[in-house]
Each structure stands twice: as C-alpha cells, then as structure tokens.
Amino acid sequence: MSKSRFSRRDFLQNTAGAAGALAAAPSMFLKPEYIPSALEKVAPSDRLRFGIIGIGMQGSGLLTAALTLPGVECIAACDLYDGRHTLAKEIVGHSIPTTRRYQDLLDNKEIDCLIAAVPDHWHKQVVVDAVSAGKDIYCEKPMSHSAADGLAMVAAYQKTGRIVQIGSQRVSSVICAKAKEILAQGTIGTLTLVEGSLGRNDPTGAWEYPPPPDLSPSNLDWDTWQGTVPKVPFNPNIFARWRCWKEYGTGLAGDLLVHLVSGMNYMLGWNAPPKKAMSLGAILRFPDGRNMPDVHATLFDYGGAPVYLRLNLGCDTPEIYRFQGSKGILEVTEYAITYYPQTGEDSGPSYYTSGYPQKMRDAYVADWHAKNDPPPGKEPVLEGFTFRGDSWDDERPHLWKYFSGVKSRQPVVEDAVFGNNAALACHMSNESYFQKSAVIWDAASGTIKAV
Ligand SMILES: NC(=O)c1ccc[n+]([C@@H]2O[C@H](COP(=O)([O-])OP(=O)(O)OC[C@H]3O[C@@H](n4cnc5c(N)ncnc54)[C@H](O)[C@@H]3O)[C@@H](O)[C@H]2O)c1
C-alpha cells in the first residue's frame, strides 16, 4: 500500500491512535546490594560462629555462599550421612567438628546461630529445637511440611523471640525489591490478575537425582533420617529423591511454588495465607513410583485479584511472573523486570458500532474522533522500561540479611510468620490436588478444609 493512502488520522488510529505510541523501552541496571568482601576485617567481638545442619545439595551451596561473607565462620557441621561430613570439611577448607546429632550443635555454646538445609519432613523439629535451645536459625523453604508443623514453628518462634529466617532467597533480591517499589507506586494501575509459571523437562529437574554410590546403612543413620514417618527399609532413592513422596517432601508446591508465592507476597506486600485454593495436577511425565504430581496448577483467592500459578516438570518454560493491571503488565523474571504499559482507554471508535446502521455509525465515529484525537504533535507516548539486576536465586544477599539480623536483633523480612503464610499456600495447593476439591484456610481451627 502506498504511503500517500494513509492520512495522519489513519496512522494514529491504525497504530496506537489516541492510546498513544509505544516508546522504545529504556533498560537500566540495578545496583547490587552492597555486601562487604569476606576479606574485610571484622572485630573478633563482632564475628559470628555458625553451625550447619544438612550439607546436601542445598546446604553445600549455602555453606559455600556463607563463607564468602565477612565476619562469619562455620565451626561445626551435622549430617546423618558421613559423606557430607567430608564435604563440609572440604568446603570449609579445614577440619571442623562433625556429628550426626544436631543436638550437639544446639548444646555447643560457641555456636551463635544455625543454618539448616534438611528435607522438609525435618524442618519443624529442627527449628523448634533450635529456637528452644536459644539459637537463631536460617531454615530452608518450604518452612513446614504440613499446616500443623507450621503453626508449631510460629508458636516456638514467637515464644522464644529468636531470629528465624526462611530460605526463599528471592525475597532478598534487588529484582524483587525494585518490582515491589514499582508495584507500590501503582504503575500497573488496579491489579487485576497475577500469573506465574515455571517449567522443566529433564530427569534432574524432576528430582530423579543419583544417590551417592557409597550410601549404606553403615555411613547413614537411615532410621533417624526417616524421622516420624512410618519406617521403610533402607532406600537410597528415597534419600536422594525425597521430593517425589509426600511423606518427606511437599512436591512441586513446596519445592518450586513456594518460591513463586514468597516472591509474590514480598513484591505485593502481602503476608497472609490465601483464602482459597483450587488445584489440578497429575503424574504425566515421570511415573517413577512418586506420589506427588509432576504437573501442578493452582488458582488462589487472596481476596482480590486472582492468582494463577503453574508448575510443570514435563515441559521447559521460563520462570516468570506477570502482574496484570489496568495500566499494563509488569513482567518479572530472574534477571529482569519489564513494564509493558497500557492506557486502559479505547484506542479507536468502539467496534460495537459495527452493529449501528451506517448513518448512526458515521456520526458516532466522527464524534469520537472529534473528542478523542490528540492535537497534532501532542500524541501521547507510552513509556515502558526494563530493569536488569543480579539473579534472584543468589543466596548471598539472603544469608547476609540473616547474619545482619542475628547481629542487630532486628526482625528479618522472611521470618517464621512470612514463611508460614507462603508454606500454607503450598499445603493448600497439595490438599486441593489430593482431595480433588477447592480448599480454604480455616484460621479459627488452624486447618485446611475442603469446600
Ligand atoms: N532455596 C532454594 O533454592 C533451595 C534449593 C534446593 C533445596 N532447598 C531446600 O533445602 C532443603 C534440603 O534440600 P536438599 O536438596 O539439600 O536435600 P538433600 O537431601 O540433598 O540434603 C539434605 C541433607 O540433610 C541431611 N539430614 C536429613 N535429616 C537430618 C537430620 N535430622 N539431622 C541432620 N541431617 C539431616 C541428609 O542426610 C542430607 O545430607 C529442603 O528443604 C529443600 O526444599 C532450597
């Protein structure tokens, strides 16, 4: 079509028209949070000595990350598998006392605080015992293995006043902090829907981890590992792949949904369990004997905009949030925040008028343009933007916040109440899946009920 066939008016109408044109989005880099180097001198009286419980896949990463922070040192490690005593010493770089009994760490007066990265079915006991023994504790997510466990943990936290931080590290990321600021400013207008998703498509992503080849009842306290769960004979696959079974793990909900929920709650300034959850899921891609679904989608009612969070171990998809509102979409990913603006206004005469007779339609269209077309040179421009920053998965800022809280005695953001509210969403998601029914959180009885 030749250029001359378009009038200025046609151009405005056919592109963004009265709604405005979309300007190229500027991209800005977020300054990483300042964390002093581990080489920084810290007075001996200000140093923190921590002990770690559970040095598996996550605990080994936390220990490595913690040792890059100034003024902290690991002085003892506990695990039920002796191979991880060796690993702890390898990470620390010299010999430290190791034990199979975490009670030894609780009794150790030299230890100021703890980090715990044990499977979900052990979180409650470890946290309750730690705070009751007067120790602060960083406990991995999901905070609890059940709603009842979570309530017991909150009660112990509130009774003892110790610092408890749960390990959904994105809560301490510059990405989520900036998104929180943008959302609080009302940039996206009225929040109308929250969408979040994450997908993987490989056996490791689906928790089919290779157990350590030497694992045996002689180097692992299998009986204690099982905790209060009905005992089964030694099974290396359960040791390594515990996420697959509800007896030990909390499935996709506790493994991955909890990150989406914790980040969402932080960014929106929410700190309550959902009122209602409705889940669908199935075991479609990994029918390997697991009893937890490998695809799991949940709709949550938080009392306003619907929240729709989807997890899939059977197809790789990016991890993403889309906060949708009357003024556009805020998309948040591991490294970036992008705002796609919308005016929320009609960008041309309503297409409903195609149902008007010609004369009436022409009059409406002419009137609409007269009232809505911007004067030449005053066409509105919609400005989106992108912020980029360090990965929201980096544990260092979260550990730094924990150690800073231990020193200052100031409350941390992701405390036991926050952690419990996020974990409750996960338990509701699982309950809804297993009960094949919508569920509500009944605060009065402290239970999840099918409706
Ligand atoms: N924040 C994150 O991004 C993230 C990532 C991975 C795992 N996690 C969480 O970390 C926790 C641990 O997961 P993982 O993948 O490292 O598990 P893992 O199985 O690799 O390691 C857990 C370790 O805890 C030990 N253990 C179990 N019970 C114990 C007890 N009573 N006393 C002492 N040691 C005990 C086990 O022997 C094992 O070595 C889980 O809650 C998981 O959800 C968090």
Short mmCIF file of C-alpha atoms and ligand atoms in Angstrom, two decimals:
data_model
loop_
_atom_site.label_atom_id
_atom_site.label_comp_id
_atom_site.label_asym_id
_atom_site.label_seq_id
_atom_site.Cartn_x
_atom_site.Cartn_y
_atom_site.Cartn_z
CA MET A 1 0.00 0.00 0.00
CA SER A 2 1.45 3.38 -0.95
CA LYS A 3 2.34 5.80 1.81
CA SER A 4 0.08 8.51 0.38
CA ARG A 5 -3.05 6.44 1.12
CA PHE A 6 -2.54 6.91 4.87
CA SER A 7 -3.68 10.15 6.40
CA ARG A 8 -2.22 11.27 9.73
CA ARG A 9 -5.53 10.35 11.32
CA ASP A 10 -5.41 6.85 9.82
CA PHE A 11 -1.91 6.46 11.14
CA LEU A 12 -2.92 7.35 14.66
CA GLN A 13 -5.94 5.13 14.50
CA ASN A 14 -4.18 2.18 12.95
CA THR A 15 -1.24 2.21 15.29
CA ALA A 16 -1.79 3.23 18.85
CA GLY A 17 -4.07 6.14 17.99
CA ALA A 18 -5.48 8.02 20.92
CA ALA A 19 -3.97 5.36 23.15
CA GLY A 20 -0.51 6.61 22.26
CA ALA A 21 2.53 5.06 20.67
CA LEU A 22 4.89 2.72 22.50
CA ALA A 23 8.30 4.25 23.05
CA ALA A 24 11.42 2.11 22.91
CA ALA A 25 11.84 0.80 26.46
CA PRO A 26 14.89 2.15 28.27
CA SER A 27 16.91 -0.51 30.06
CA MET A 28 18.54 0.22 33.41
CA PHE A 29 20.84 -1.82 35.61
CA LEU A 30 20.03 -2.27 39.28
CA LYS A 31 22.91 -1.71 41.65
CA PRO A 32 23.64 -4.94 43.53
CA GLU A 33 23.15 -4.76 47.26
CA TYR A 34 26.41 -3.79 48.92
CA ILE A 35 27.86 -6.77 50.74
CA PRO A 36 31.37 -6.27 52.09
CA SER A 37 34.01 -8.74 50.99
CA ALA A 38 34.93 -11.72 53.16
CA LEU A 39 38.42 -10.22 53.37
CA GLU A 40 37.06 -7.20 55.25
CA LYS A 41 38.37 -7.04 58.81
CA VAL A 42 35.69 -7.67 61.44
CA ALA A 43 36.43 -7.24 65.14
CA PRO A 44 36.54 -10.61 66.94
CA SER A 45 33.63 -9.48 69.15
CA ASP A 46 31.54 -8.94 66.00
CA ARG A 47 32.26 -12.28 64.39
CA LEU A 48 29.50 -14.85 64.15
CA ARG A 49 30.18 -18.55 64.50
CA PHE A 50 27.57 -20.72 62.88
CA GLY A 51 26.82 -24.40 62.66
CA ILE A 52 25.17 -26.07 59.69
CA ILE A 53 22.66 -28.92 59.75
CA GLY A 54 22.27 -30.77 56.44
CA ILE A 55 25.10 -30.40 53.91
CA GLY A 56 23.40 -31.92 50.87
CA MET A 57 22.61 -30.27 47.56
CA GLN A 58 21.36 -27.03 49.10
CA GLY A 59 23.31 -26.99 52.36
CA SER A 60 26.61 -27.31 50.48
CA GLY A 61 25.68 -24.24 48.40
CA LEU A 62 24.61 -22.26 51.45
CA LEU A 63 27.81 -23.14 53.28
CA THR A 64 29.93 -22.10 50.30
CA ALA A 65 27.99 -18.83 49.94
CA ALA A 66 28.09 -18.05 53.67
CA LEU A 67 31.87 -18.38 53.71
CA THR A 68 32.14 -15.55 51.17
CA LEU A 69 30.58 -13.16 53.70
CA PRO A 70 32.65 -11.12 56.14
CA GLY A 71 32.71 -11.84 59.85
CA VAL A 72 31.15 -15.30 59.76
CA GLU A 73 32.74 -18.68 60.19
CA CYS A 74 31.43 -22.22 60.26
CA ILE A 75 32.61 -24.07 63.34
CA ALA A 76 30.59 -27.28 63.22
CA ALA A 77 28.57 -29.35 60.79
CA CYS A 78 25.92 -32.01 61.24
CA ASP A 79 24.54 -34.55 58.82
CA LEU A 80 23.18 -38.05 59.09
CA TYR A 81 25.33 -39.17 56.14
CA ASP A 82 29.05 -39.28 56.85
CA GLY A 83 29.96 -38.42 53.24
CA ARG A 84 28.62 -34.97 53.97
CA HIS A 85 30.93 -34.57 56.95
CA THR A 86 33.78 -34.95 54.46
CA LEU A 87 32.07 -32.48 52.11
CA ALA A 88 31.62 -29.90 54.89
CA LYS A 89 35.34 -30.06 55.71
CA GLU A 90 36.20 -29.76 52.02
CA ILE A 91 34.08 -26.60 51.73
CA VAL A 92 35.31 -25.00 54.94
CA GLY A 93 38.87 -25.82 53.92
CA HIS A 94 39.99 -27.26 57.23
CA SER A 95 38.82 -29.73 59.82
CA ILE A 96 35.77 -28.80 61.86
CA PRO A 97 33.87 -30.97 64.31
CA THR A 98 31.18 -33.01 62.58
CA THR A 99 28.38 -35.04 64.06
CA ARG A 100 25.27 -37.00 63.18
CA ARG A 101 23.35 -35.45 66.10
CA TYR A 102 22.14 -31.89 65.56
CA GLN A 103 21.54 -31.68 69.31
CA ASP A 104 25.35 -31.44 69.65
CA LEU A 105 25.19 -28.12 67.77
CA LEU A 106 22.35 -26.88 69.96
CA ASP A 107 24.37 -27.68 73.08
CA ASN A 108 27.51 -26.00 71.74
CA LYS A 109 27.81 -22.61 73.46
CA GLU A 110 30.40 -21.48 70.90
CA ILE A 111 27.77 -21.53 68.15
CA ASP A 112 25.89 -18.23 67.72
CA CYS A 113 23.45 -19.32 65.05
CA LEU A 114 22.49 -22.09 62.66
CA ILE A 115 21.74 -22.81 59.04
CA ALA A 116 19.54 -25.83 58.32
CA ALA A 117 19.03 -27.46 54.92
CA VAL A 118 17.41 -30.77 55.80
CA PRO A 119 14.49 -32.38 53.94
CA ASP A 120 11.08 -30.83 54.56
CA HIS A 121 9.87 -33.52 56.99
CA TRP A 122 12.62 -32.47 59.42
CA HIS A 123 12.12 -28.68 59.31
CA LYS A 124 9.69 -28.39 62.20
CA GLN A 125 11.68 -30.42 64.70
CA VAL A 126 14.98 -28.79 63.86
CA VAL A 127 13.56 -25.25 64.06
CA VAL A 128 11.54 -25.84 67.23
CA ASP A 129 14.52 -27.50 68.93
CA ALA A 130 16.91 -24.77 67.76
CA VAL A 131 14.90 -21.78 68.96
CA SER A 132 14.00 -23.58 72.17
CA ALA A 133 17.74 -24.05 72.77
CA GLY A 134 18.24 -20.29 72.25
CA LYS A 135 19.71 -20.49 68.76
CA ASP A 136 18.78 -18.33 65.76
CA ILE A 137 18.19 -20.33 62.62
CA TYR A 138 18.06 -19.95 58.84
CA CYS A 139 15.81 -22.79 57.71
CA GLU A 140 15.28 -23.73 54.12
CA LYS A 141 11.99 -23.35 52.36
CA PRO A 142 9.22 -24.50 52.41
CA MET A 143 9.12 -23.60 56.05
CA SER A 144 6.93 -26.54 57.00
CA HIS A 145 5.89 -29.99 55.89
CA SER A 146 2.27 -29.50 56.98
CA ALA A 147 -0.04 -26.76 58.23
CA ALA A 148 0.21 -28.16 61.78
CA ASP A 149 4.02 -28.13 61.63
CA GLY A 150 3.96 -24.51 60.51
CA LEU A 151 1.75 -23.42 63.41
CA ALA A 152 4.04 -25.18 65.89
CA MET A 153 7.04 -23.41 64.36
CA VAL A 154 5.40 -19.98 64.51
CA ALA A 155 4.44 -20.60 68.15
CA ALA A 156 8.02 -21.56 69.05
CA TYR A 157 9.39 -18.55 67.15
CA GLN A 158 7.03 -16.15 68.88
CA LYS A 159 7.60 -17.68 72.30
CA THR A 160 11.38 -17.56 72.12
CA GLY A 161 11.89 -14.36 70.10
CA ARG A 162 14.83 -15.87 68.23
CA ILE A 163 15.69 -14.80 64.66
CA VAL A 164 14.17 -17.28 62.22
CA GLN A 165 14.69 -16.71 58.53
CA ILE A 166 13.26 -18.97 55.86
CA GLY A 167 15.25 -19.64 52.71
CA SER A 168 13.32 -18.25 49.76
CA GLN A 169 16.26 -16.17 48.66
CA ARG A 170 14.49 -14.08 46.03
CA VAL A 171 12.87 -12.13 48.84
CA SER A 172 16.29 -10.51 49.34
CA SER A 173 17.00 -9.85 45.65
CA VAL A 174 17.35 -6.44 44.04
CA ILE A 175 14.95 -7.66 41.33
CA CYS A 176 12.09 -8.29 43.76
CA ALA A 177 12.87 -5.14 45.77
CA LYS A 178 12.61 -2.98 42.63
CA ALA A 179 9.44 -4.76 41.46
CA LYS A 180 7.93 -4.19 44.91
CA GLU A 181 8.68 -0.46 44.63
CA ILE A 182 7.18 -0.27 41.12
CA LEU A 183 4.02 -2.10 42.17
CA ALA A 184 3.62 0.06 45.29
CA GLN A 185 3.80 3.19 43.11
CA GLY A 186 0.69 1.97 41.28
CA THR A 187 2.49 1.78 37.94
CA ILE A 188 0.24 -1.02 36.66
CA GLY A 189 -2.95 0.62 37.98
CA THR A 190 -5.54 -1.67 39.54
CA LEU A 191 -4.09 -5.16 39.99
CA THR A 192 -6.44 -7.49 38.14
CA LEU A 193 -4.57 -10.82 37.91
CA VAL A 194 -1.27 -12.38 38.95
CA GLU A 195 0.19 -15.07 36.79
CA GLY A 196 3.32 -17.10 37.47
CA SER A 197 4.84 -20.18 35.97
CA LEU A 198 7.89 -22.38 35.78
CA GLY A 199 8.62 -25.50 33.76
CA ARG A 200 11.45 -28.01 33.47
CA ASN A 201 11.88 -31.00 31.23
CA ASP A 202 14.67 -33.29 32.35
CA PRO A 203 15.04 -36.06 34.94
CA THR A 204 17.25 -33.98 37.24
CA GLY A 205 14.74 -31.12 37.14
CA ALA A 206 12.12 -33.71 38.10
CA TRP A 207 14.17 -34.79 41.17
CA GLU A 208 15.49 -38.09 39.73
CA TYR A 209 18.81 -37.42 41.44
CA PRO A 210 21.61 -40.05 41.55
CA PRO A 211 22.09 -41.25 45.17
CA PRO A 212 25.71 -41.17 46.40
CA PRO A 213 27.19 -44.50 45.20
CA ASP A 214 28.63 -45.43 48.61
CA LEU A 215 25.44 -44.73 50.58
CA SER A 216 24.67 -47.55 53.01
CA PRO A 217 23.21 -48.03 56.48
CA SER A 218 26.79 -48.03 57.81
CA ASN A 219 27.51 -44.42 56.75
CA LEU A 220 23.94 -43.10 57.01
CA ASP A 221 21.65 -43.07 60.01
CA TRP A 222 18.67 -44.18 57.92
CA ASP A 223 16.42 -44.67 60.92
CA THR A 224 16.81 -41.08 62.12
CA TRP A 225 16.66 -39.72 58.54
CA GLN A 226 13.08 -41.05 58.29
CA GLY A 227 12.04 -39.08 61.35
CA THR A 228 8.45 -39.70 62.41
CA VAL A 229 7.41 -41.09 59.01
CA PRO A 230 6.46 -44.82 59.08
CA LYS A 231 9.75 -46.66 58.62
CA VAL A 232 10.70 -48.43 55.39
CA PRO A 233 13.84 -50.48 54.64
CA PHE A 234 16.95 -48.54 53.58
CA ASN A 235 16.27 -46.97 50.19
CA PRO A 236 18.92 -44.78 48.51
CA ASN A 237 16.36 -43.39 46.09
CA ILE A 238 14.21 -42.07 48.90
CA PHE A 239 17.33 -40.49 50.46
CA ALA A 240 18.19 -38.62 47.25
CA ARG A 241 14.74 -38.17 45.68
CA TRP A 242 12.63 -37.50 48.76
CA ARG A 243 10.81 -34.63 46.99
CA CYS A 244 8.86 -37.25 45.00
CA TRP A 245 6.97 -38.51 48.05
CA LYS A 246 4.59 -36.61 50.25
CA GLU A 247 5.83 -38.44 53.33
CA TYR A 248 9.12 -36.47 53.19
CA GLY A 249 8.69 -33.63 50.72
CA THR A 250 5.99 -31.22 49.68
CA GLY A 251 6.15 -31.89 45.94
CA LEU A 252 6.15 -29.17 43.33
CA ALA A 253 4.26 -26.94 45.71
CA GLY A 254 6.93 -26.97 48.42
CA ASP A 255 9.86 -27.18 46.05
CA LEU A 256 9.01 -24.53 43.47
CA LEU A 257 5.60 -22.97 44.07
CA VAL A 258 6.85 -21.69 47.41
CA HIS A 259 9.43 -19.55 45.59
CA LEU A 260 6.72 -18.08 43.37
CA VAL A 261 4.44 -17.42 46.35
CA SER A 262 7.16 -15.98 48.59
CA GLY A 263 8.35 -13.64 45.85
CA MET A 264 4.80 -12.62 45.01
CA ASN A 265 3.89 -11.92 48.62
CA TYR A 266 7.03 -9.86 49.07
CA MET A 267 6.55 -7.86 45.87
CA LEU A 268 2.89 -7.16 46.59
CA GLY A 269 3.41 -6.52 50.30
CA TRP A 270 1.11 -9.42 51.18
CA ASN A 271 1.61 -11.51 54.31
CA ALA A 272 -1.36 -13.81 54.76
CA PRO A 273 -2.37 -17.27 53.60
CA PRO A 274 -4.73 -17.50 50.63
CA LYS A 275 -8.42 -17.67 51.48
CA LYS A 276 -8.99 -20.42 48.96
CA ALA A 277 -7.06 -22.67 46.57
CA MET A 278 -8.13 -24.83 43.65
CA SER A 279 -5.58 -27.19 42.12
CA LEU A 280 -5.29 -29.58 39.24
CA GLY A 281 -2.32 -31.82 38.70
CA ALA A 282 -1.18 -35.24 37.52
CA ILE A 283 1.80 -37.54 37.13
CA LEU A 284 2.24 -37.34 33.37
CA ARG A 285 5.94 -37.29 32.53
CA PHE A 286 7.69 -39.15 35.38
CA PRO A 287 5.60 -42.17 36.51
CA ASP A 288 8.56 -43.49 38.52
CA GLY A 289 6.71 -44.50 41.68
CA ARG A 290 6.33 -40.97 43.03
CA ASN A 291 3.08 -39.94 44.70
CA MET A 292 3.49 -36.19 44.10
CA PRO A 293 2.26 -34.70 40.82
CA ASP A 294 4.80 -33.64 38.18
CA VAL A 295 2.44 -31.02 36.78
CA HIS A 296 0.51 -28.82 39.15
CA ALA A 297 -1.53 -25.68 38.52
CA THR A 298 -3.28 -23.73 41.25
CA LEU A 299 -5.71 -20.84 41.34
CA PHE A 300 -5.55 -18.89 44.57
CA ASP A 301 -8.02 -16.45 46.05
CA TYR A 302 -6.20 -13.86 48.16
CA GLY A 303 -9.27 -11.70 48.42
CA GLY A 304 -8.69 -9.57 45.33
CA ALA A 305 -7.06 -10.27 42.02
CA PRO A 306 -7.00 -13.99 41.17
CA VAL A 307 -3.56 -15.59 41.41
CA TYR A 308 -2.83 -18.35 38.93
CA LEU A 309 0.46 -20.24 39.41
CA ARG A 310 1.52 -23.15 37.20
CA LEU A 311 4.36 -25.64 37.59
CA ASN A 312 5.33 -28.25 35.06
CA LEU A 313 8.12 -30.84 35.16
CA GLY A 314 7.09 -32.09 31.72
CA CYS A 315 7.89 -29.03 29.59
CA ASP A 316 10.63 -26.47 29.89
CA THR A 317 9.23 -22.94 30.24
CA PRO A 318 10.78 -19.79 31.70
CA GLU A 319 10.16 -18.84 35.30
CA ILE A 320 8.12 -15.69 35.15
CA TYR A 321 5.55 -13.54 36.91
CA ARG A 322 3.11 -11.33 35.07
CA PHE A 323 1.42 -8.79 37.29
CA GLN A 324 -1.51 -7.64 35.19
CA GLY A 325 -3.28 -4.37 35.84
CA SER A 326 -5.40 -1.64 34.33
CA LYS A 327 -2.25 0.26 33.27
CA GLY A 328 -0.32 -2.66 31.84
CA ILE A 329 1.80 -5.66 32.71
CA LEU A 330 4.83 -5.90 34.96
CA GLU A 331 6.82 -8.94 33.94
CA VAL A 332 9.35 -10.18 36.48
CA THR A 333 11.97 -12.83 35.77
CA GLU A 334 15.18 -14.00 37.43
CA TYR A 335 17.29 -11.17 35.96
CA ALA A 336 14.83 -8.56 34.70
CA ILE A 337 11.70 -6.53 35.28
CA THR A 338 9.87 -5.21 32.24
CA TYR A 339 6.89 -2.91 32.21
CA TYR A 340 4.55 -3.08 29.23
CA PRO A 341 2.28 -0.06 29.59
CA GLN A 342 -1.35 0.14 28.54
CA THR A 343 -3.64 3.17 28.73
CA GLY A 344 -6.76 1.21 29.50
CA GLU A 345 -8.56 3.57 27.09
CA ASP A 346 -10.28 2.87 23.79
CA SER A 347 -7.77 3.35 21.01
CA GLY A 348 -10.43 3.95 18.37
CA PRO A 349 -14.20 4.18 17.94
CA SER A 350 -15.83 1.18 19.60
CA TYR A 351 -16.16 -1.82 17.31
CA TYR A 352 -19.58 -2.36 18.84
CA THR A 353 -20.77 0.33 16.43
CA SER A 354 -20.38 -2.07 13.51
CA GLY A 355 -23.86 -3.06 14.68
CA TYR A 356 -25.15 0.50 14.09
CA PRO A 357 -26.82 1.50 10.82
CA GLN A 358 -24.43 3.44 8.56
CA LYS A 359 -25.61 6.98 9.33
CA MET A 360 -25.57 6.45 13.06
CA ARG A 361 -22.16 4.76 12.87
CA ASP A 362 -20.65 7.57 10.82
CA ALA A 363 -21.94 10.16 13.27
CA TYR A 364 -20.55 8.20 16.21
CA VAL A 365 -17.16 7.75 14.55
CA ALA A 366 -16.90 11.44 13.65
CA ASP A 367 -17.90 12.46 17.15
CA TRP A 368 -15.45 10.01 18.71
CA HIS A 369 -12.55 11.35 16.69
CA ALA A 370 -13.50 14.94 17.42
CA LYS A 371 -13.50 14.21 21.13
CA ASN A 372 -10.53 11.85 21.37
CA ASP A 373 -7.93 12.51 18.70
CA PRO A 374 -4.92 14.26 20.19
CA PRO A 375 -3.87 17.57 18.66
CA PRO A 376 -1.00 17.17 16.18
CA GLY A 377 2.30 16.94 18.00
CA LYS A 378 0.61 16.03 21.29
CA GLU A 379 0.19 12.33 20.65
CA PRO A 380 0.72 10.51 23.94
CA VAL A 381 3.72 8.23 24.14
CA LEU A 382 3.56 5.18 26.37
CA GLU A 383 6.86 4.54 28.05
CA GLY A 384 7.79 1.07 29.12
CA PHE A 385 11.05 0.20 30.81
CA THR A 386 13.30 -2.67 31.74
CA PHE A 387 15.44 -3.08 34.81
CA ARG A 388 18.12 -5.73 34.90
CA GLY A 389 19.88 -6.98 38.01
CA ASP A 390 21.66 -9.85 39.73
CA SER A 391 19.90 -13.23 39.82
CA TRP A 392 17.07 -13.54 42.30
CA ASP A 393 18.42 -17.01 43.01
CA ASP A 394 21.65 -15.72 44.57
CA GLU A 395 21.69 -16.81 48.20
CA ARG A 396 24.37 -14.37 49.37
CA PRO A 397 22.09 -11.36 49.91
CA HIS A 398 19.60 -13.54 51.80
CA LEU A 399 22.29 -15.04 54.01
CA TRP A 400 23.72 -11.55 54.57
CA LYS A 401 20.31 -10.33 55.73
CA TYR A 402 20.11 -13.28 58.10
CA PHE A 403 23.53 -12.74 59.65
CA SER A 404 22.84 -8.99 59.85
CA GLY A 405 19.58 -9.75 61.69
CA VAL A 406 21.39 -12.09 64.06
CA LYS A 407 23.82 -9.29 64.88
CA SER A 408 21.35 -6.39 65.05
CA ARG A 409 18.44 -8.39 66.58
CA GLN A 410 16.21 -6.53 64.12
CA PRO A 411 13.42 -8.65 62.58
CA VAL A 412 14.09 -10.14 59.15
CA VAL A 413 11.55 -9.90 56.31
CA GLU A 414 11.15 -13.61 55.71
CA ASP A 415 10.54 -14.58 59.31
CA ALA A 416 8.53 -17.57 60.52
CA VAL A 417 5.20 -15.76 60.05
CA PHE A 418 6.02 -14.83 56.46
CA GLY A 419 7.45 -18.30 55.83
CA ASN A 420 4.38 -19.94 57.26
CA ASN A 421 1.98 -17.89 55.15
CA ALA A 422 3.86 -18.85 52.00
CA ALA A 423 4.06 -22.51 53.06
CA LEU A 424 0.33 -22.59 53.81
CA ALA A 425 -0.38 -21.67 50.17
CA CYS A 426 1.68 -24.73 49.18
CA HIS A 427 -0.10 -27.04 51.60
CA MET A 428 -3.45 -25.77 50.33
CA SER A 429 -2.33 -26.41 46.78
CA ASN A 430 -1.38 -30.00 47.70
CA GLU A 431 -4.54 -30.59 49.73
CA SER A 432 -6.68 -29.40 46.85
CA TYR A 433 -4.84 -31.77 44.49
CA PHE A 434 -5.21 -34.77 46.79
CA GLN A 435 -8.77 -34.02 47.89
CA LYS A 436 -9.86 -33.13 44.33
CA SER A 437 -11.70 -30.16 45.75
CA ALA A 438 -11.26 -26.48 46.43
CA VAL A 439 -9.89 -25.86 49.93
CA ILE A 440 -9.96 -22.94 52.34
CA TRP A 441 -7.67 -21.93 55.19
CA ASP A 442 -9.71 -22.01 58.38
CA ALA A 443 -7.74 -19.75 60.69
CA ALA A 444 -10.00 -20.49 63.66
CA SER A 445 -9.20 -24.19 63.69
CA GLY A 446 -5.76 -23.79 62.08
CA THR A 447 -6.64 -26.34 59.43
CA ILE A 448 -7.16 -26.62 55.70
CA LYS A 449 -10.70 -27.66 54.84
CA ALA A 450 -12.24 -28.93 51.61
CA VAL A 451 -15.25 -26.90 50.45
N1 LIG B 1 16.24 -22.17 48.49
C1 LIG B 1 16.46 -22.95 47.46
O1 LIG B 1 16.59 -22.51 46.32
C2 LIG B 1 16.55 -24.42 47.70
C3 LIG B 1 17.13 -25.24 46.72
C4 LIG B 1 17.24 -26.61 47.00
C5 LIG B 1 16.76 -27.12 48.18
N2 LIG B 1 16.18 -26.28 49.09
C6 LIG B 1 15.65 -26.82 50.35
O2 LIG B 1 16.75 -27.27 51.14
C7 LIG B 1 16.36 -28.38 51.93
C8 LIG B 1 17.35 -29.52 51.68
O3 LIG B 1 17.27 -29.91 50.32
P1 LIG B 1 18.47 -30.67 49.61
O4 LIG B 1 18.14 -30.76 48.19
O5 LIG B 1 19.75 -30.06 50.02
O6 LIG B 1 18.33 -32.10 50.27
P2 LIG B 1 19.46 -33.22 50.37
O7 LIG B 1 18.76 -34.50 50.51
O8 LIG B 1 20.43 -33.07 49.22
O9 LIG B 1 20.25 -32.85 51.70
C9 LIG B 1 19.65 -32.92 52.95
C10 LIG B 1 20.69 -33.41 53.95
O10 LIG B 1 20.10 -33.33 55.24
C11 LIG B 1 20.53 -34.46 55.98
N3 LIG B 1 19.59 -34.71 57.07
C12 LIG B 1 18.33 -35.20 56.99
N4 LIG B 1 17.76 -35.23 58.21
C13 LIG B 1 18.69 -34.78 59.07
C14 LIG B 1 18.72 -34.62 60.47
N5 LIG B 1 17.67 -34.90 61.24
N6 LIG B 1 19.86 -34.17 61.04
C15 LIG B 1 20.95 -33.88 60.29
N7 LIG B 1 20.98 -34.02 58.95
C16 LIG B 1 19.86 -34.45 58.35
C17 LIG B 1 20.58 -35.57 54.97
O11 LIG B 1 21.40 -36.62 55.40
C18 LIG B 1 21.10 -34.85 53.74
O12 LIG B 1 22.51 -34.93 53.62
C19 LIG B 1 14.94 -28.71 51.52
O13 LIG B 1 14.04 -28.18 52.45
C20 LIG B 1 14.78 -28.03 50.18
O14 LIG B 1 13.44 -27.65 49.91
C21 LIG B 1 16.10 -24.96 48.87
#
